Amino acid sequence: MASMFLLVERNETTVQEPRAVSIDDESLRTMQAIGVVDAVMSRVVLGYGSDYFSARGSCFLRVRPTLKEYGYPKRNAFRQPVFEQQLRDYFCAHAVNKTHSEAWFSTELIDFRQGPDVVHLVLRRADGSLIEISASYLIACDGGRSFIREKLGIKLSGSTFGERWLILDLEETRDTHAIQKCFCDPARPCLSLPGPDRTRRFEFMFA
Ligand SMILES: Cc1cc2nc3c(=O)[nH]c(=O)nc-3n(C[C@H](O)[C@H](O)[C@H](O)COP(=O)(O)OP(=O)(O)OC[C@H]3O[C@@H](n4cnc5c(N)ncnc54)[C@H](O)[C@@H]3O)c2cc1C
């Protein structure tokens, strides 16, 4: 097989459920470096600020983004499902560093073994058939429960918050302010975040 970049994904498609809604300046800079930023930008709301409200509803703080150290505002609104589809379209339509690229969906990496010069991969297609291929590199970007990291004994470092939050995404919202609203009621903190295309996310902390 000729040299190429191969993206292997267990699922049939890119992510469909709502996930990230905020993309930072460093990530947009990375999109610029790989040549996809113009395509992505059509569905990004650049540079939103935050208003903070007391439990009684009065605004006590307004924060607006000013710095553009990497050429983009630090906080920008997007939709992860849209973004992933844009990346997939771009990846499948363009050579990466002049090297042919392909995406194999409905394909699972089920085993791998490091050889002296290459890594040997075993992939399972949707019909259950197995394919063995060799690659110069295997990149472990297989999520929080990464099988690759587990097999290599690499621990996931970091921490998470203890609270549980309920997240609601609305379409065709009437609140089109490109501002995050933080309702700082200790009894029930709530966030309202702007999105592209008249979408809006609400986040409520469970008591
Ligand atoms: C509600 C919610 C809100 C969030 N908000 C934000 C936010 O505002 N900003 C932000 O930066 N982040 C946010 N995040 C986090 C963000 O969505 C994740 O950090 C991001 O999706 C992680 O990307 P990833 O590529 O590392 O992993 P994933 O998105 O999990 O992708 C890994 C992929 O690998 C595939 N895979 C796994 N194992 C195999 C295998 N053996 N063979 C083939 N394929 C395999 C999986 O099917 C999956 O598609 C949010 C997440 C949630 C749930």
Tab-separated table of C-alpha atoms and ligand atoms in Angstrom:
chain	number	residue	atom	x	y	z
A	1	MET	CA	0.000	0.000	0.000
A	2	ALA	CA	1.324	3.474	-0.919
A	3	SER	CA	2.196	5.933	1.844
A	4	MET	CA	-0.814	7.788	3.247
A	5	PHE	CA	-2.434	9.285	6.330
A	6	LEU	CA	-5.180	6.969	7.566
A	7	LEU	CA	-7.868	8.044	10.034
A	8	VAL	CA	-9.614	5.061	11.680
A	9	GLU	CA	-12.949	5.626	13.468
A	10	ARG	CA	-15.112	3.000	15.154
A	11	ASN	CA	-18.333	4.991	14.731
A	12	GLU	CA	-20.243	5.375	11.458
A	13	THR	CA	-19.907	9.164	11.441
A	14	THR	CA	-18.294	12.050	13.257
A	15	VAL	CA	-19.893	12.917	16.620
A	16	GLN	CA	-23.606	13.761	16.415
A	17	GLU	CA	-24.483	14.603	20.023
A	18	PRO	CA	-23.877	18.110	21.433
A	19	ARG	CA	-20.473	18.507	23.033
A	20	ALA	CA	-18.022	21.401	23.025
A	21	VAL	CA	-19.367	24.913	22.331
A	22	SER	CA	-16.241	26.958	22.975
A	23	ILE	CA	-13.022	26.902	20.952
A	24	ASP	CA	-9.988	28.912	22.033
A	25	ASP	CA	-7.387	30.937	20.151
A	26	GLU	CA	-4.736	28.213	20.253
A	27	SER	CA	-7.104	25.712	18.623
A	28	LEU	CA	-8.017	28.207	15.876
A	29	ARG	CA	-4.316	28.846	15.322
A	30	THR	CA	-3.872	25.090	14.852
A	31	MET	CA	-6.726	25.100	12.312
A	32	GLN	CA	-4.907	27.903	10.500
A	33	ALA	CA	-1.658	25.896	10.480
A	34	ILE	CA	-3.353	22.900	8.815
A	35	GLY	CA	-5.160	25.146	6.299
A	36	VAL	CA	-8.766	24.620	7.403
A	37	VAL	CA	-9.466	27.821	9.333
A	38	ASP	CA	-11.449	29.549	6.531
A	39	ALA	CA	-13.835	26.601	6.224
A	40	VAL	CA	-14.272	26.387	10.010
A	41	MET	CA	-14.759	30.127	10.516
A	42	SER	CA	-18.064	30.191	8.639
A	43	ARG	CA	-19.708	28.552	11.686
A	44	VAL	CA	-17.740	30.254	14.506
A	45	VAL	CA	-18.856	33.304	16.523
A	46	LEU	CA	-15.614	35.095	17.311
A	47	GLY	CA	-14.767	36.721	20.613
A	48	TYR	CA	-17.661	36.566	23.044
A	49	GLY	CA	-17.500	38.147	26.505
A	50	SER	CA	-19.214	37.377	29.795
A	51	ASP	CA	-21.724	39.191	31.985
A	52	TYR	CA	-22.036	38.138	35.641
A	53	PHE	CA	-25.361	38.505	37.461
A	54	SER	CA	-26.065	38.310	41.183
A	55	ALA	CA	-28.721	36.021	42.633
A	56	ARG	CA	-31.077	39.052	42.456
A	57	GLY	CA	-30.417	39.514	38.749
A	58	SER	CA	-28.234	42.644	38.755
A	59	CYS	CA	-25.155	42.672	36.535
A	60	PHE	CA	-22.068	43.205	38.713
A	61	LEU	CA	-19.274	42.446	36.207
A	62	ARG	CA	-18.740	42.663	32.463
A	63	VAL	CA	-15.694	40.980	30.896
A	64	ARG	CA	-14.905	41.553	27.229
A	65	PRO	CA	-12.133	39.855	25.251
A	66	THR	CA	-9.442	42.246	24.080
A	67	LEU	CA	-6.207	40.280	23.518
A	68	LYS	CA	-5.448	38.448	20.258
A	69	GLU	CA	-2.019	37.019	21.057
A	70	TYR	CA	-2.439	34.211	18.509
A	71	GLY	CA	-4.371	36.303	15.986
A	72	TYR	CA	-7.801	35.188	17.236
A	73	PRO	CA	-9.927	36.112	20.265
A	74	LYS	CA	-9.485	33.797	23.227
A	75	ARG	CA	-13.097	32.606	23.460
A	76	ASN	CA	-15.160	31.714	20.439
A	77	ALA	CA	-18.444	29.875	20.053
A	78	PHE	CA	-18.826	26.818	17.823
A	79	ARG	CA	-20.610	23.451	17.656
A	80	GLN	CA	-18.471	20.342	17.919
A	81	PRO	CA	-20.649	18.162	15.615
A	82	VAL	CA	-20.484	20.832	12.881
A	83	PHE	CA	-16.756	21.317	13.429
A	84	GLU	CA	-15.956	17.586	13.264
A	85	GLN	CA	-17.894	17.280	9.989
A	86	GLN	CA	-15.953	20.246	8.584
A	87	LEU	CA	-12.646	18.613	9.560
A	88	ARG	CA	-13.747	15.301	8.067
A	89	ASP	CA	-14.765	16.952	4.760
A	90	TYR	CA	-11.473	18.810	4.582
A	91	PHE	CA	-9.386	15.742	5.489
A	92	CYS	CA	-11.089	13.600	2.836
A	93	ALA	CA	-10.852	16.271	0.116
A	94	HIS	CA	-7.240	17.363	0.575
A	95	ALA	CA	-3.853	15.702	0.686
A	96	VAL	CA	-2.138	16.346	4.045
A	97	ASN	CA	1.442	17.610	3.549
A	98	LYS	CA	1.139	16.400	-0.065
A	99	THR	CA	0.386	12.896	1.214
A	100	HIS	CA	-2.852	11.122	0.283
A	101	SER	CA	-5.296	10.926	3.206
A	102	GLU	CA	-8.230	8.577	3.830
A	103	ALA	CA	-10.831	8.192	6.574
A	104	TRP	CA	-12.143	4.701	7.367
A	105	PHE	CA	-15.302	4.937	9.443
A	106	SER	CA	-17.068	1.883	10.975
A	107	THR	CA	-13.562	0.501	11.512
A	108	GLU	CA	-12.115	-0.406	14.911
A	109	LEU	CA	-8.511	-0.787	15.952
A	110	ILE	CA	-8.564	-4.024	17.953
A	111	ASP	CA	-4.843	-4.717	18.380
A	112	PHE	CA	-1.390	-3.383	17.595
A	113	ARG	CA	2.213	-4.469	18.031
A	114	GLN	CA	5.407	-2.421	17.760
A	115	GLY	CA	7.928	-3.868	15.287
A	116	PRO	CA	11.547	-2.722	14.858
A	117	ASP	CA	10.638	-0.105	12.200
A	118	VAL	CA	6.841	-0.055	11.949
A	119	VAL	CA	3.782	-0.647	14.071
A	120	HIS	CA	1.493	-3.517	13.016
A	121	LEU	CA	-2.237	-2.823	13.313
A	122	VAL	CA	-5.252	-5.122	13.310
A	123	LEU	CA	-8.477	-3.403	12.203
A	124	ARG	CA	-12.027	-4.768	12.197
A	125	ARG	CA	-14.424	-3.482	9.523
A	126	ALA	CA	-18.209	-3.217	9.985
A	127	ASP	CA	-18.810	-6.628	8.343
A	128	GLY	CA	-16.523	-8.277	10.922
A	129	SER	CA	-13.617	-8.834	8.541
A	130	LEU	CA	-10.100	-8.205	9.854
A	131	ILE	CA	-7.441	-6.181	8.040
A	132	GLU	CA	-3.764	-6.088	9.002
A	133	ILE	CA	-1.685	-3.074	7.998
A	134	SER	CA	1.659	-1.534	8.963
A	135	ALA	CA	2.218	2.118	9.791
A	136	SER	CA	5.204	4.317	10.538
A	137	TYR	CA	3.322	5.890	13.453
A	138	LEU	CA	0.189	5.200	15.464
A	139	ILE	CA	-1.251	8.309	17.133
A	140	ALA	CA	-3.281	7.628	20.279
A	141	CYS	CA	-6.125	10.119	19.760
A	142	ASP	CA	-8.826	7.616	20.703
A	143	GLY	CA	-10.506	9.575	23.488
A	144	GLY	CA	-10.743	9.537	27.266
A	145	ARG	CA	-11.016	5.739	27.481
A	146	SER	CA	-8.166	5.197	25.033
A	147	PHE	CA	-7.420	1.557	24.297
A	148	ILE	CA	-4.009	2.551	22.877
A	149	ARG	CA	-2.916	4.428	26.015
A	150	GLU	CA	-4.203	1.591	28.195
A	151	LYS	CA	-2.196	-1.008	26.255
A	152	LEU	CA	0.921	1.190	26.423
A	153	GLY	CA	0.417	1.793	30.168
A	154	ILE	CA	0.097	5.576	29.719
A	155	LYS	CA	-2.039	7.136	32.435
A	156	LEU	CA	-4.461	9.981	31.640
A	157	SER	CA	-3.418	12.880	33.840
A	158	GLY	CA	-5.721	15.672	34.949
A	159	SER	CA	-8.707	16.181	37.178
A	160	THR	CA	-12.388	16.922	36.981
A	161	PHE	CA	-14.997	18.787	39.013
A	162	GLY	CA	-17.175	16.938	41.492
A	163	GLU	CA	-20.452	18.736	40.695
A	164	ARG	CA	-23.037	17.426	38.250
A	165	TRP	CA	-24.528	19.807	35.694
A	166	LEU	CA	-27.505	19.584	33.377
A	167	ILE	CA	-26.854	20.871	29.842
A	168	LEU	CA	-29.590	22.009	27.451
A	169	ASP	CA	-28.956	23.123	23.871
A	170	LEU	CA	-31.616	25.256	22.183
A	171	GLU	CA	-32.066	25.965	18.479
A	172	GLU	CA	-33.804	29.043	17.038
A	173	THR	CA	-33.293	30.934	20.293
A	174	ARG	CA	-34.569	34.497	20.557
A	175	ASP	CA	-31.572	35.459	22.740
A	176	THR	CA	-28.955	36.112	20.062
A	177	HIS	CA	-26.594	38.170	22.279
A	178	ALA	CA	-23.024	37.006	21.625
A	179	ILE	CA	-22.427	37.160	25.381
A	180	GLN	CA	-22.097	34.442	28.014
A	181	LYS	CA	-24.430	35.115	30.936
A	182	CYS	CA	-23.322	33.747	34.311
A	183	PHE	CA	-26.110	33.660	36.922
A	184	CYS	CA	-24.177	33.477	40.188
A	185	ASP	CA	-26.939	32.218	42.451
A	186	PRO	CA	-25.197	29.921	44.985
A	187	ALA	CA	-28.429	27.899	45.265
A	188	ARG	CA	-28.526	27.186	41.513
A	189	PRO	CA	-25.629	28.529	39.399
A	190	CYS	CA	-26.527	28.749	35.715
A	191	LEU	CA	-24.752	29.650	32.485
A	192	SER	CA	-26.221	30.750	29.177
A	193	LEU	CA	-23.740	30.519	26.295
A	194	PRO	CA	-24.052	31.902	22.747
A	195	GLY	CA	-23.649	29.709	19.680
A	196	PRO	CA	-23.665	30.101	15.903
A	197	ASP	CA	-26.866	29.862	13.821
A	198	ARG	CA	-29.232	31.030	16.605
A	199	THR	CA	-28.245	28.223	18.985
A	200	ARG	CA	-27.764	28.713	22.717
A	201	ARG	CA	-26.555	26.433	25.521
A	202	PHE	CA	-27.854	26.506	29.116
A	203	GLU	CA	-26.000	24.815	31.960
A	204	PHE	CA	-27.558	24.311	35.415
A	205	MET	CA	-25.719	22.939	38.442
A	206	PHE	CA	-27.606	20.236	40.303
A	207	ALA	CA	-28.064	21.123	43.963
B	1	LIG	C1	-21.348	18.222	27.183
B	1	LIG	C2	-19.906	18.450	26.821
B	1	LIG	C3	-19.437	19.755	26.668
B	1	LIG	C4	-18.114	20.002	26.341
B	1	LIG	N1	-17.706	21.301	26.170
B	1	LIG	C5	-16.439	21.562	25.777
B	1	LIG	C6	-16.012	22.909	25.447
B	1	LIG	O1	-16.811	23.854	25.478
B	1	LIG	N2	-14.720	23.092	25.037
B	1	LIG	C7	-13.858	22.047	24.916
B	1	LIG	O2	-12.696	22.275	24.549
B	1	LIG	N3	-14.225	20.767	25.201
B	1	LIG	C8	-15.480	20.498	25.617
B	1	LIG	N4	-15.872	19.210	25.849
B	1	LIG	C9	-14.878	18.148	25.729
B	1	LIG	C10	-14.685	17.722	24.291
B	1	LIG	O3	-15.914	17.364	23.696
B	1	LIG	C11	-13.718	16.529	24.322
B	1	LIG	O4	-12.580	16.904	25.070
B	1	LIG	C12	-13.257	16.120	22.946
B	1	LIG	O5	-14.313	15.564	22.205
B	1	LIG	C13	-12.157	15.077	23.083
B	1	LIG	O6	-11.694	14.808	21.791
B	1	LIG	P1	-10.835	13.527	21.540
B	1	LIG	O7	-10.596	13.489	20.062
B	1	LIG	O8	-9.684	13.480	22.465
B	1	LIG	O9	-11.786	12.297	21.969
B	1	LIG	P2	-13.171	11.837	21.353
B	1	LIG	O10	-13.988	13.007	20.886
B	1	LIG	O11	-13.749	10.893	22.343
B	1	LIG	O12	-12.716	11.056	20.030
B	1	LIG	C14	-12.081	9.796	20.105
B	1	LIG	C15	-12.632	8.938	18.981
B	1	LIG	O13	-11.903	7.733	18.938
B	1	LIG	C16	-12.809	6.693	18.601
B	1	LIG	N5	-12.230	5.426	19.064
B	1	LIG	C17	-11.969	5.060	20.342
B	1	LIG	N6	-11.397	3.842	20.385
B	1	LIG	C18	-11.304	3.420	19.092
B	1	LIG	C19	-10.792	2.240	18.483
B	1	LIG	N7	-10.255	1.227	19.211
B	1	LIG	N8	-10.850	2.122	17.134
B	1	LIG	C20	-11.377	3.151	16.377
B	1	LIG	N9	-11.862	4.289	16.898
B	1	LIG	C21	-11.823	4.428	18.249
B	1	LIG	C22	-14.110	7.047	19.307
B	1	LIG	O14	-15.226	6.419	18.682
B	1	LIG	C23	-14.139	8.570	19.168
B	1	LIG	O15	-14.838	9.002	18.032
B	1	LIG	C24	-17.206	18.924	26.174
B	1	LIG	C25	-17.661	17.600	26.314
B	1	LIG	C26	-18.990	17.354	26.628
B	1	LIG	C27	-19.475	15.923	26.773
